[in-house]
Coordinates of C-alpha atoms and ligand atoms in Angstrom, one line a residue:
Chain A
M84 CA 7.5 20.4 -62.5
S85 CA 5.5 18.5 -59.9
V86 CA 6.9 15.6 -57.4
L87 CA 3.8 13.3 -59.1
V88 CA 2.1 10.6 -56.2
L89 CA 0.1 7.6 -56.7
V90 CA -2.8 8.0 -54.3
E91 CA -4.4 4.5 -53.3
H92 CA -7.8 4.4 -51.6
T93 CA -10.1 2.1 -50.1
E94 CA -14.0 1.9 -49.5
G95 CA -14.0 5.5 -50.1
D96 CA -11.0 6.6 -47.9
I97 CA -7.0 7.0 -49.1
K98 CA -4.7 4.8 -47.6
K99 CA -2.9 5.9 -44.2
K100 CA 0.3 4.9 -46.1
S101 CA -0.8 7.2 -49.1
F102 CA -0.2 10.1 -47.0
E103 CA 2.9 8.5 -46.0
A104 CA 3.4 9.0 -49.6
V105 CA 2.7 12.4 -50.6
Q106 CA 4.3 14.2 -47.4
Y107 CA 7.5 12.7 -48.7
A108 CA 7.2 13.6 -52.1
A109 CA 6.1 17.1 -50.3
E110 CA 9.5 17.1 -48.4
I111 CA 11.1 16.3 -52.2
A112 CA 9.6 18.9 -53.8
K113 CA 10.4 21.4 -51.0
A114 CA 13.8 20.8 -51.9
D115 CA 13.5 21.5 -55.2
G116 CA 11.4 24.3 -54.9
S117 CA 8.8 22.7 -56.5
G118 CA 5.3 21.3 -55.8
V119 CA 3.2 18.2 -55.5
A120 CA 0.7 16.0 -57.8
A121 CA -1.0 13.4 -56.9
L122 CA -3.2 11.1 -59.0
V123 CA -6.3 9.7 -57.5
L124 CA -7.7 6.8 -59.8
G125 CA -10.6 5.5 -59.7
A126 CA -13.7 7.0 -57.9
L127 CA -13.3 9.3 -54.8
S128 CA -15.2 12.0 -52.7
E129 CA -13.8 15.0 -52.8
D130 CA -13.9 15.0 -49.4
A131 CA -11.7 12.4 -49.2
I132 CA -9.6 13.8 -51.5
S133 CA -9.3 17.3 -50.0
A134 CA -7.2 15.2 -46.8
L135 CA -4.3 15.4 -49.6
G136 CA -3.9 19.2 -49.2
E137 CA -3.2 18.6 -45.6
Y138 CA 0.2 16.4 -46.3
G139 CA 1.7 18.9 -49.2
A140 CA -0.3 18.0 -51.9
Q141 CA -1.2 21.6 -54.4
K142 CA -2.7 19.6 -56.9
V143 CA -4.8 16.1 -57.2
L144 CA -5.4 15.1 -60.7
Q145 CA -8.3 12.4 -60.6
V146 CA -9.1 10.4 -63.2
S147 CA -12.8 9.1 -62.6
D148 CA -12.7 6.2 -64.7
A149 CA -14.8 3.4 -61.7
R150 CA -12.0 0.8 -63.4
L151 CA -9.0 1.9 -61.8
N152 CA -10.6 0.8 -58.6
D153 CA -9.1 -2.1 -58.9
L154 CA -5.2 -2.8 -59.6
H155 CA -4.7 -2.6 -63.8
A156 CA -1.0 -2.0 -63.4
R157 CA -0.9 -0.9 -66.9
A158 CA -3.8 1.2 -66.6
Y159 CA -2.1 2.9 -64.1
T160 CA 1.1 3.1 -65.7
T161 CA -0.3 4.9 -68.5
A162 CA -2.3 7.4 -66.1
I163 CA 0.9 7.6 -64.5
L164 CA 2.4 8.8 -67.7
T165 CA -0.2 11.1 -68.4
A166 CA 0.5 12.3 -65.7
A167 CA 4.1 12.6 -65.4
Q168 CA 4.2 14.5 -68.9
K169 CA 1.9 16.9 -68.0
E170 CA 3.4 17.7 -65.1
G171 CA 6.5 17.6 -66.4
S172 CA 7.5 15.2 -63.2
K173 CA 11.0 14.1 -62.8
V174 CA 10.8 12.2 -59.7
I175 CA 7.4 9.6 -59.4
I176 CA 6.3 8.1 -55.7
M177 CA 4.5 5.2 -54.9
M178 CA 4.5 2.9 -52.2
H179 CA 6.4 -0.3 -51.8
D180 CA 3.0 -2.3 -51.7
V181 CA 1.2 -5.2 -53.9
N182 CA 0.1 -1.9 -56.3
G183 CA 3.3 0.1 -56.4
R184 CA 5.6 -2.8 -57.2
A185 CA 3.2 -3.8 -59.9
V186 CA 3.6 -0.3 -61.4
A187 CA 6.6 1.6 -60.5
P188 CA 8.9 -1.2 -62.7
R189 CA 6.6 0.0 -65.4
V190 CA 6.9 3.5 -65.6
A191 CA 10.7 3.3 -64.8
V192 CA 10.5 0.6 -68.1
K193 CA 9.1 3.5 -70.1
L194 CA 10.6 6.9 -68.5
N195 CA 14.2 4.6 -68.9
A196 CA 14.0 6.0 -65.2
G197 CA 16.2 4.8 -62.0
L198 CA 14.0 2.7 -59.7
V199 CA 14.6 2.8 -55.8
S200 CA 12.1 -0.1 -53.7
G201 CA 11.5 0.6 -50.6
A202 CA 13.1 3.5 -49.6
L203 CA 13.6 4.3 -46.4
S204 CA 15.3 7.9 -46.6
L205 CA 15.1 11.3 -48.6
P206 CA 17.2 11.3 -51.3
D207 CA 21.0 13.0 -50.2
K208 CA 21.1 15.4 -52.8
A209 CA 24.9 16.0 -51.5
K210 CA 25.4 12.1 -53.7
G211 CA 23.8 12.2 -56.3
F212 CA 20.1 11.0 -55.3
T213 CA 21.2 8.8 -52.8
I214 CA 18.4 6.5 -50.9
K215 CA 19.3 4.3 -48.5
K216 CA 17.3 0.8 -48.7
A217 CA 17.5 -2.3 -46.9
V218 CA 18.9 -5.3 -48.9
F219 CA 19.7 -9.1 -48.0
S220 CA 16.8 -9.3 -46.0
G221 CA 17.5 -6.6 -43.5
K222 CA 20.9 -7.8 -42.9
A223 CA 22.3 -4.7 -44.7
F224 CA 21.5 -1.3 -46.2
A225 CA 22.1 0.1 -49.6
Y226 CA 23.1 3.8 -50.7
V227 CA 21.2 3.5 -54.2
N228 CA 22.2 6.3 -56.7
V229 CA 19.9 7.4 -59.5
T230 CA 21.8 8.4 -62.4
S231 CA 19.0 8.7 -64.9
D232 CA 16.9 12.2 -65.7
V233 CA 13.8 10.8 -64.0
K234 CA 13.8 8.5 -60.8
V235 CA 10.6 6.4 -59.5
I236 CA 10.8 5.5 -56.0
T237 CA 8.6 3.4 -53.7
L238 CA 8.4 4.3 -50.3
M239 CA 8.5 1.5 -47.6
P240 CA 5.4 2.3 -45.6
N241 CA 5.3 3.1 -42.3
T242 CA 9.0 4.7 -42.6
F243 CA 7.7 8.3 -41.9
Q244 CA 5.6 10.0 -38.6
L245 CA 2.9 11.8 -40.6
S246 CA 2.3 14.9 -39.5
K247 CA -0.8 17.1 -40.3
A248 CA -0.3 20.6 -41.7
D249 CA -3.4 24.0 -43.2
G250 CA -3.2 23.0 -46.5
K251 CA -5.4 22.8 -49.7
A252 CA -5.7 20.8 -52.8
T253 CA -6.9 22.1 -55.7
I254 CA -8.9 19.2 -57.9
E255 CA -8.6 18.9 -61.6
Q256 CA -10.2 16.0 -63.6
L257 CA -7.2 13.9 -65.9
Q258 CA -8.1 12.9 -69.7
V259 CA -6.6 9.8 -70.0
S260 CA -6.5 7.8 -73.5
F261 CA -5.8 3.8 -72.7
G262 CA -4.2 1.4 -74.8
P263 CA -6.3 -1.8 -76.0
K264 CA -3.9 -4.2 -73.4
D265 CA -4.3 -1.9 -70.3
F266 CA -7.3 -3.7 -69.3
G267 CA -5.5 -7.2 -70.0
V268 CA -5.7 -9.2 -66.9
T269 CA -9.4 -9.9 -66.0
V270 CA -10.3 -11.0 -61.4
K271 CA -12.0 -13.5 -61.7
E272 CA -12.4 -13.8 -57.9
V273 CA -11.5 -12.4 -54.7
N274 CA -11.8 -13.5 -51.6
K275 CA -10.5 -10.8 -48.4
V276 CA -10.5 -10.9 -45.1
K277 CA -12.7 -7.9 -44.2
G278 CA -13.1 -6.0 -41.4
E279 CA -9.5 -6.6 -39.6
V280 CA -6.3 -4.8 -39.5
L281 CA -4.0 -5.1 -42.9
L282 CA -1.4 -6.8 -41.6
A283 CA 1.1 -4.8 -44.8
E284 CA 0.4 -1.7 -43.3
A285 CA -0.3 -2.2 -39.3
E286 CA 1.3 0.1 -37.0
L287 CA 1.1 -2.9 -34.5
V288 CA 1.2 -6.4 -34.8
V289 CA 0.8 -9.7 -32.6
S290 CA 2.2 -13.0 -33.6
G291 CA 2.4 -16.3 -32.7
G292 CA 4.5 -19.4 -33.5
R293 CA 4.7 -23.2 -32.9
G294 CA 4.7 -22.3 -29.5
L295 CA 1.1 -21.9 -28.9
K296 CA 0.7 -25.3 -29.7
G297 CA -2.1 -25.2 -31.9
P298 CA -5.0 -23.1 -33.7
E299 CA -7.1 -24.0 -30.4
N300 CA -5.5 -21.3 -28.6
W301 CA -4.9 -18.5 -31.2
G302 CA -8.3 -16.7 -29.4
L303 CA -5.3 -15.3 -27.0
I304 CA -3.6 -14.0 -29.8
E305 CA -7.0 -12.3 -31.4
D306 CA -7.5 -11.2 -27.8
L307 CA -4.7 -9.0 -27.4
A308 CA -5.2 -7.5 -31.0
K309 CA -8.0 -7.0 -30.5
E310 CA -7.5 -5.1 -27.5
L311 CA -4.7 -3.2 -29.3
G312 CA -6.0 -2.6 -32.0
A313 CA -3.3 -5.0 -33.6
A314 CA -2.8 -7.1 -36.6
T315 CA -2.1 -10.9 -36.2
A316 CA 0.7 -12.9 -38.0
C317 CA 2.4 -16.0 -37.6
S318 CA 5.6 -18.0 -38.4
R319 CA 5.9 -20.4 -41.6
P320 CA 5.5 -23.2 -39.5
V321 CA 1.9 -21.9 -38.4
A322 CA 0.4 -21.1 -41.8
D323 CA 2.0 -24.3 -43.3
A324 CA 0.3 -26.6 -40.7
H325 CA -2.9 -24.7 -41.7
W326 CA -3.4 -23.1 -38.3
R327 CA -3.7 -19.7 -39.9
P328 CA -4.0 -18.1 -43.3
H329 CA -1.3 -17.8 -45.6
H330 CA -1.4 -14.4 -45.7
E331 CA -0.1 -14.1 -42.1
H332 CA 3.0 -15.7 -42.8
V333 CA 5.9 -13.1 -42.4
G334 CA 9.4 -14.0 -43.0
Q335 CA 11.7 -14.5 -45.7
T336 CA 9.3 -16.3 -47.9
G337 CA 6.2 -14.7 -46.2
G338 CA 5.6 -10.9 -45.7
T339 CA 8.2 -8.2 -44.6
I340 CA 6.4 -6.0 -42.4
R341 CA 8.2 -2.8 -40.3
P342 CA 5.4 -1.8 -37.8
N343 CA 6.2 -0.1 -34.7
L344 CA 5.6 -2.8 -32.1
Y345 CA 6.0 -6.4 -33.1
I346 CA 4.8 -9.1 -30.2
A347 CA 6.5 -12.8 -31.3
V348 CA 4.3 -15.1 -29.1
G349 CA 6.6 -18.4 -28.6
I350 CA 8.5 -17.4 -31.9
S351 CA 11.8 -19.1 -31.8
G352 CA 13.3 -16.2 -34.0
A353 CA 15.3 -18.1 -36.8
I354 CA 16.7 -16.0 -38.7
Q355 CA 14.3 -16.5 -42.1
H356 CA 11.8 -15.3 -39.0
L357 CA 13.9 -12.4 -38.5
A358 CA 14.0 -11.4 -42.2
G359 CA 10.4 -10.4 -42.4
V360 CA 10.6 -8.5 -39.0
N361 CA 13.8 -6.9 -38.4
G362 CA 12.8 -4.0 -39.9
S363 CA 10.2 -3.3 -36.5
K364 CA 10.7 -0.5 -34.3
T365 CA 10.2 -2.1 -31.0
I366 CA 9.7 -6.4 -30.6
V367 CA 8.6 -7.6 -27.6
V368 CA 9.4 -11.4 -27.4
I369 CA 7.4 -14.0 -25.2
N370 CA 9.3 -17.2 -25.1
K371 CA 9.2 -19.7 -22.3
D372 CA 13.0 -20.6 -23.1
P373 CA 15.3 -18.0 -22.0
E374 CA 17.9 -19.4 -24.7
A375 CA 15.6 -18.5 -28.0
P376 CA 17.5 -16.8 -30.4
F377 CA 14.2 -13.9 -30.6
F378 CA 15.6 -12.6 -27.3
K379 CA 19.0 -11.1 -28.9
A380 CA 17.1 -9.2 -31.9
G381 CA 14.3 -7.8 -29.3
N382 CA 14.1 -5.0 -27.2
Y383 CA 11.5 -6.4 -24.1
G384 CA 11.3 -9.8 -23.5
V385 CA 9.2 -12.1 -21.2
V386 CA 10.5 -15.5 -19.8
G387 CA 7.5 -17.6 -19.7
D388 CA 4.7 -19.6 -20.8
A389 CA 2.8 -17.5 -23.6
L390 CA -0.4 -19.4 -22.7
E391 CA -0.4 -17.7 -19.0
I392 CA 1.6 -14.6 -20.3
L393 CA -1.2 -13.5 -23.1
P394 CA -4.1 -13.5 -21.0
R395 CA -2.2 -11.5 -18.7
L396 CA -0.9 -9.0 -21.4
T397 CA -4.1 -8.3 -22.6
A398 CA -5.5 -7.5 -19.3
A399 CA -3.1 -4.8 -18.6
V400 CA -3.7 -3.6 -22.0
K401 CA -7.4 -2.9 -21.3
K402 CA -6.3 -1.4 -18.0
F403 CA -3.7 0.7 -19.6
K404 CA -6.3 1.9 -22.1
E405 CA -8.9 2.6 -19.6
T406 CA -6.9 4.8 -17.5
H407 CA -5.4 6.8 -20.7
K408 CA -8.7 7.9 -22.1
Chain B
M101 CA 4.5 -23.8 -75.0
K102 CA 8.0 -22.6 -74.3
I103 CA 8.9 -21.4 -70.6
L104 CA 11.9 -19.3 -69.8
V105 CA 13.0 -19.4 -65.8
C106 CA 15.1 -16.6 -64.6
I107 CA 17.5 -17.8 -62.3
S108 CA 19.2 -15.8 -60.0
Q109 CA 22.2 -16.1 -57.9
V110 CA 22.5 -15.3 -53.9
P111 CA 24.3 -15.6 -50.9
D112 CA 22.7 -18.1 -48.7
T113 CA 20.1 -16.9 -46.4
S114 CA 22.4 -17.7 -43.5
T115 CA 25.3 -15.8 -44.9
K116 CA 26.9 -13.2 -42.6
I117 CA 27.1 -10.3 -44.4
I118 CA 30.5 -8.4 -44.1
L119 CA 31.5 -5.1 -45.5
K120 CA 35.2 -4.4 -47.0
D121 CA 36.6 -1.5 -49.1
N122 CA 35.3 1.1 -47.3
D123 CA 31.6 -0.1 -47.0
T124 CA 31.2 0.0 -50.6
A125 CA 31.4 -3.7 -51.2
I126 CA 30.2 -6.7 -50.0
N127 CA 33.2 -9.6 -48.5
S128 CA 32.2 -12.5 -50.5
A129 CA 34.9 -14.5 -49.2
G130 CA 33.3 -17.7 -47.4
T131 CA 30.1 -17.2 -49.0
T132 CA 27.6 -19.6 -49.7
W133 CA 25.9 -19.4 -53.3
V134 CA 22.7 -20.7 -53.6
I135 CA 19.6 -20.9 -56.5
N136 CA 17.3 -17.7 -55.0
P137 CA 14.8 -20.0 -53.2
Y138 CA 12.0 -18.0 -55.0
D139 CA 13.2 -19.0 -58.2
E140 CA 14.1 -22.5 -57.4
W141 CA 11.2 -23.9 -55.4
Y142 CA 8.5 -22.3 -56.8
A143 CA 9.4 -20.9 -60.2
L144 CA 11.3 -23.8 -61.8
V145 CA 9.8 -26.5 -60.3
R146 CA 6.1 -25.1 -61.4
A147 CA 7.9 -25.1 -64.7
L148 CA 9.2 -28.8 -65.2
E149 CA 5.5 -29.9 -63.8
L150 CA 3.6 -27.9 -66.7
K151 CA 6.4 -30.0 -68.8
E152 CA 6.0 -33.2 -67.2
T153 CA 2.0 -32.4 -67.5
G154 CA 2.4 -32.1 -71.8
V155 CA 1.3 -28.3 -70.6
A156 CA 4.5 -27.1 -71.9
S157 CA 7.3 -27.8 -74.5
D158 CA 10.1 -27.0 -73.2
V159 CA 11.9 -25.6 -70.2
H160 CA 14.8 -23.0 -70.5
L161 CA 16.5 -21.6 -67.6
V162 CA 18.5 -18.0 -68.2
T163 CA 20.4 -16.1 -65.7
V164 CA 22.6 -12.8 -66.0
G165 CA 25.8 -13.2 -64.5
K166 CA 29.0 -13.5 -64.8
A167 CA 31.2 -16.9 -65.3
D168 CA 31.1 -17.7 -61.1
V169 CA 27.4 -18.1 -61.2
E170 CA 27.8 -21.1 -63.5
P171 CA 27.7 -23.6 -60.9
V172 CA 24.4 -22.7 -59.0
I173 CA 23.2 -22.6 -62.9
R174 CA 24.5 -26.3 -63.0
K175 CA 22.5 -27.3 -59.7
A176 CA 19.1 -25.7 -61.2
L177 CA 20.1 -27.9 -64.5
A178 CA 20.5 -30.8 -62.0
L179 CA 16.7 -30.4 -61.3
G180 CA 15.3 -29.7 -65.0
G181 CA 14.9 -28.1 -68.3
E182 CA 17.0 -28.5 -71.2
E183 CA 19.1 -25.8 -71.5
A184 CA 20.4 -22.6 -69.6
V185 CA 21.4 -19.2 -70.9
R186 CA 24.3 -17.4 -69.0
I187 CA 24.2 -13.8 -70.6
D188 CA 27.8 -12.3 -69.9
A189 CA 27.1 -9.2 -67.6
D190 CA 27.5 -8.2 -63.5
S191 CA 24.7 -5.9 -62.9
N192 CA 22.4 -4.8 -59.7
D193 CA 20.9 -2.7 -61.8
P194 CA 17.4 -4.1 -62.4
L195 CA 16.5 -2.4 -65.6
Q196 CA 19.7 -3.5 -66.7
T197 CA 19.4 -6.9 -66.0
A198 CA 15.8 -7.0 -66.9
Q199 CA 16.4 -5.2 -70.4
Y200 CA 19.4 -8.3 -71.0
I201 CA 16.7 -10.7 -70.3
A202 CA 14.2 -9.1 -72.4
E203 CA 16.1 -9.0 -75.2
Y204 CA 17.1 -12.9 -74.8
A205 CA 13.5 -13.8 -74.4
K206 CA 12.1 -11.7 -77.3
S207 CA 14.8 -13.4 -79.4
G208 CA 13.5 -17.0 -77.8
G209 CA 9.7 -16.3 -78.5
Y210 CA 9.1 -17.8 -75.1
D211 CA 4.9 -18.0 -73.8
L212 CA 5.7 -17.8 -70.1
V213 CA 8.1 -16.4 -68.4
L214 CA 8.7 -17.4 -64.8
V215 CA 10.5 -15.1 -61.7
G216 CA 10.8 -15.7 -58.3
K217 CA 8.9 -12.9 -56.2
E218 CA 11.7 -11.2 -55.0
S219 CA 15.9 -12.1 -55.0
I220 CA 17.2 -11.9 -51.5
D221 CA 19.7 -10.1 -52.0
Y222 CA 18.2 -6.4 -53.3
N223 CA 14.6 -7.4 -52.4
N224 CA 13.6 -5.7 -55.1
G225 CA 10.9 -7.7 -57.0
S226 CA 11.1 -5.2 -60.1
T227 CA 13.0 -7.4 -62.2
G228 CA 10.3 -9.2 -63.6
V229 CA 7.5 -6.9 -63.6
M230 CA 10.1 -5.0 -66.0
I231 CA 10.8 -8.0 -68.3
A232 CA 7.1 -7.8 -69.0
E233 CA 6.7 -4.5 -69.7
L234 CA 9.7 -4.7 -72.0
L235 CA 8.3 -8.0 -73.7
D236 CA 4.8 -5.8 -73.7
A237 CA 3.1 -8.6 -72.2
D238 CA 1.0 -8.7 -68.5
F239 CA 2.3 -9.7 -65.5
I240 CA 0.8 -10.7 -62.6
G241 CA 3.0 -11.3 -59.1
F242 CA 3.0 -12.9 -55.9
A243 CA 1.3 -16.3 -57.5
T244 CA 0.4 -19.1 -55.1
K245 CA -1.1 -21.4 -57.7
V246 CA -0.4 -21.4 -61.8
Q247 CA -2.1 -22.6 -64.6
V248 CA -2.1 -22.8 -67.9
D249 CA -4.4 -23.9 -70.5
G250 CA -4.0 -23.2 -74.5
N251 CA -3.8 -19.4 -74.5
T252 CA -4.4 -18.3 -71.1
A253 CA -2.8 -18.3 -68.0
T254 CA -5.1 -19.0 -64.2
V255 CA -2.9 -17.6 -61.2
T256 CA -3.7 -17.1 -58.0
R257 CA -2.2 -14.2 -56.4
E258 CA -1.7 -12.7 -52.8
I259 CA -3.1 -9.5 -52.2
E260 CA -3.3 -7.3 -49.1
G261 CA -5.4 -9.5 -46.6
G262 CA -6.4 -12.1 -49.1
E263 CA -6.3 -13.3 -52.3
E264 CA -7.4 -13.2 -55.8
T265 CA -7.5 -15.2 -59.2
D266 CA -7.1 -13.6 -62.5
T267 CA -6.5 -14.6 -66.0
A268 CA -4.5 -13.3 -68.3
N269 CA -3.5 -13.9 -72.7
L270 CA 0.3 -15.5 -73.1
P271 CA 2.6 -14.4 -73.5
V272 CA 2.6 -13.6 -69.6
V273 CA 5.7 -13.2 -67.0
I274 CA 4.7 -14.5 -63.6
A275 CA 6.4 -13.9 -59.9
C276 CA 6.3 -17.2 -58.2
Q277 CA 6.1 -17.4 -54.3
K278 CA 5.2 -20.1 -51.7
G279 CA 2.3 -22.3 -53.0
V280 CA 3.2 -22.3 -56.5
A281 CA 4.9 -25.9 -56.1
E282 CA 6.7 -27.7 -53.7
A283 CA 10.0 -27.6 -53.3
R284 CA 12.3 -30.1 -55.1
I285 CA 15.6 -32.0 -54.5
P286 CA 17.8 -32.8 -57.3
N287 CA 18.6 -36.9 -57.6
M288 CA 21.3 -38.3 -59.0
R289 CA 20.2 -39.1 -62.6
G290 CA 19.1 -35.1 -62.8
I291 CA 22.8 -34.4 -61.6
M292 CA 24.4 -36.3 -64.5
A293 CA 22.6 -35.6 -66.6
A294 CA 22.9 -31.7 -66.0
R295 CA 27.3 -31.8 -66.3
T296 CA 26.3 -32.6 -70.0
K297 CA 23.2 -30.3 -70.6
P298 CA 23.9 -26.7 -72.9
L299 CA 25.2 -23.7 -71.2
K300 CA 25.1 -20.7 -73.4
V301 CA 26.7 -17.8 -73.1
I302 CA 25.7 -15.0 -74.7
T303 CA 26.8 -11.2 -75.4
P304 CA 23.8 -8.4 -74.3
S305 CA 24.0 -5.5 -76.6
A306 CA 25.2 -2.3 -74.0
V307 CA 22.4 -0.7 -71.8
L308 CA 23.8 1.7 -69.4
A309 CA 22.6 1.1 -65.5
V310 CA 20.7 3.8 -64.3
T311 CA 21.4 3.4 -60.2
E312 CA 24.4 2.2 -58.6
I313 CA 24.8 1.0 -55.0
L314 CA 27.8 3.7 -53.4
S315 CA 27.7 1.9 -50.2
Y316 CA 26.6 -0.5 -47.7
E317 CA 25.8 -0.2 -43.8
L318 CA 24.9 -3.0 -41.6
P319 CA 22.1 -2.6 -39.1
P320 CA 23.2 -1.0 -35.6
A321 CA 23.8 -3.5 -33.0
K322 CA 20.2 -4.1 -30.6
A323 CA 21.3 -2.5 -27.3
G324 CA 20.5 -5.9 -25.5
I325 CA 17.1 -6.6 -24.2
K326 CA 14.7 -5.5 -21.3
L327 CA 13.3 -8.2 -19.4
V328 CA 9.9 -8.2 -17.9
S329 CA 8.9 -10.5 -15.1
A330 CA 5.9 -12.5 -16.3
D331 CA 3.7 -11.7 -13.3
D332 CA 4.2 -7.7 -14.1
M333 CA 2.1 -7.0 -17.3
D334 CA 1.5 -3.7 -16.5
A335 CA 5.2 -3.3 -16.4
L336 CA 5.8 -3.8 -19.4
V337 CA 2.3 -1.9 -20.6
E338 CA 4.1 1.0 -19.0
L339 CA 7.6 0.4 -20.5
L340 CA 5.8 0.5 -24.2
H341 CA 4.2 3.7 -23.3
S342 CA 6.5 5.5 -21.9
E343 CA 10.0 4.1 -23.0
A344 CA 9.2 2.5 -26.3
K345 CA 6.5 5.0 -27.1
V346 CA 4.6 2.6 -29.2
L347 CA 1.1 2.6 -27.0
Ligands
LIG486 C1 14.7 -21.1 -46.9 C2 13.7 -21.3 -45.6 C3 13.1 -19.9 -45.7 C4 11.7 -19.9 -44.2 N1 11.2 -18.5 -44.4 C5 10.8 -19.2 -43.0 C6 9.6 -17.8 -43.5 O1 9.1 -16.8 -44.2 N2 9.2 -17.3 -42.0 C7 9.5 -18.1 -41.2 O2 8.7 -17.4 -39.2 N3 10.0 -19.4 -40.8 C8 10.7 -19.6 -41.8 N4 11.4 -20.4 -42.2 C9 11.8 -21.6 -40.7 C10 12.5 -21.0 -39.6 O3 13.6 -21.0 -40.2 C11 12.0 -21.9 -38.4 O4 11.6 -23.0 -38.8 C12 10.7 -21.3 -37.7 O5 10.5 -19.8 -38.2 C13 10.1 -21.9 -36.7 O6 9.0 -21.3 -36.5 P1 8.3 -21.2 -35.1 O7 9.6 -20.3 -33.9 O8 6.9 -20.8 -34.7 O9 8.3 -22.7 -34.2 P2 9.7 -23.5 -33.6 O10 11.4 -23.1 -34.2 O11 9.2 -24.7 -33.2 O12 9.6 -22.6 -32.1 C14 8.7 -22.2 -31.2 C15 9.1 -21.2 -30.0 O13 8.3 -21.4 -29.1 C16 9.0 -21.7 -27.7 N5 7.4 -22.1 -26.9 C17 7.2 -23.5 -26.7 N6 6.0 -23.7 -25.7 C18 5.8 -22.3 -25.5 C19 4.7 -21.9 -24.6 N7 4.1 -22.3 -23.8 N8 4.9 -20.3 -24.2 C20 6.0 -19.4 -25.1 N9 7.2 -20.0 -25.5 C21 7.0 -21.3 -25.9 C22 10.1 -22.3 -28.2 O14 10.7 -22.5 -27.1 C23 10.4 -22.1 -29.0 O15 10.9 -21.1 -29.2 C24 12.5 -20.9 -43.4 C25 13.2 -22.0 -43.2 C26 14.0 -22.0 -44.3 C27 14.9 -23.2 -44.5
LIG487 N1 21.0 -11.9 -62.4 C1 19.5 -12.3 -62.6 N2 19.5 -13.2 -62.8 C2 18.0 -14.0 -64.0 N3 17.1 -13.4 -63.0 C3 17.5 -12.6 -62.3 C4 18.5 -11.8 -62.2 N4 17.7 -10.7 -60.9 C5 16.9 -11.0 -60.8 N5 16.2 -12.2 -61.8 C6 14.9 -12.8 -61.8 O1 14.1 -11.7 -61.0 C7 13.1 -12.2 -59.7 C8 13.4 -10.6 -59.4 O2 14.4 -10.3 -58.6 P1 14.3 -9.0 -58.0 O3 14.2 -7.8 -59.1 O4 16.3 -8.2 -58.2 O5 14.2 -9.1 -56.7 C9 14.1 -12.8 -59.2 O6 13.4 -14.0 -58.5 C10 14.5 -13.7 -60.8 O7 13.6 -14.8 -61.2

């Protein structure tokens, strides 16, 4: 009876958030006295897979069908059901991201399992199987008890700190027979930005609002992001005005992120913007208006003109990095 | 082609959340209720556009809720759609809600089911996927463009760090977000017409919830912001390093 985890990988490497999922599963398994089986879908080298052992997987099941390198939610569901049956899994973990959100609800239907989307805690067994999650766009938390026999959880990325240990996982190939509808959705075209830090999983984010005045000033945001190794984000009016691509827009109608550090530059801090970023661990607010509402939601604030402050901050980060090598 | 749009009622975003009954419930006195923005601005409006351009023949609305959600459903009908169905149940378990909606959708023979990206109250984003699974249909989430041609839906959707365009055969469930359509406001004629549009109430087959919310908690208040001089960014970096421990 293993806790089953879906592992995601891209360009030959396992995504960091999947290590988080494996480590989370290992904590649950430890409490149950069971083990962790990690499910790898698609082609991935043994070398890359072996790292899963360091986060607590005893066993890796791999379905080496190259079609699975891309998300096919129904095929993923079939593979998960096959693995869950083989392992007798009562708890199934995925990440709360594009993939997990497309697959976990299907698995929940098939197994008549309760689903917790965007888990922020380990299950509390003293209260049944109760997990904390954010509701009302981060304005409150709910403690959700799963009452079904099988439980499905999507874990919010960047919720738990990773820690590596010694450990080795065995790798086993898993045979799955896919159904006629499993590859029903056809991908016609993909446009991905290459080489940038992905916003959804970034630990550090630099975000700009209308206070930056225009797209010509975004070099200042990018310079700081580059120096930090951070992803870039923006407020909604900035995306609406096409100063920045739509996928960078965070907030109630955009993405929800929970980085360790969110630097908000020239953003007023409207409630709809905060809804997407209020899970950030540390928030720095740079705004020329000391009355900007964002200052009430931040940890550190700088009052002044962003166009002057950004180059100074970038230089300070650079200096810091040189002295802390 | 028949379209079903799933409409859920949520507290307005600016609502302050107040807990009651020992933190086991939300105090909804004074709450302004609205149509979930993704359902209203994107899913519903796109459905109406498909009807206006002759691609769809019918646009029906469905909601799971008790009688108190009816004013919000009438508001949705004021934007358009021929009829609405209220499935008479109160649920915040997505699997239970999806089972209610799927049961109704099956009986109505819908080709396209449109939902919002997520409800802004429970933020699950799972109801639509579950409906798709229950209907043995494909699902495309995070849609930013939705076209239908004959038996094929062509959908552009957001993926991590970009977008992709997919096709799927009908019936299909699509979760809509910004880009799919431009928000509309109802006009007087729509508001008048909505008063007489059918709002059917049906009792669903009994299904059990598999999750329950035991309690709520409000986030701790921020301790107050530490201001750093605009001339001393070294100090900010030092705080981020030694105090916040994020660098
Ligand atoms: C239903 C709904 C959903 C919404 N969803 C979202 C969402 O998902 N995400 C989102 O971001 N917004 C959303 N909004 C919009 C939101 O309400 C705000 O209008 C928006 O966040 C404001 O963006 P902004 O802070 O960039 O611009 P503004 O409000 O114009 O603020 C600009 C800020 O920059 C400061 N500034 C100006 N010049 C400088 C300078 N030189 N240096 C430093 N600071 C400067 C100003 O003091 C001001 O605080 C939504 C609104 C509604 C009604
Ligand atoms: N009670 C409900 N009635 C009708 N549709 C709903 C209901 N709850 C959720 N939905 C639909 O499912 C979408 C996703 O909701 P959720 O899974 O709760 O985030 C919403 O945008 C609605 O379109």
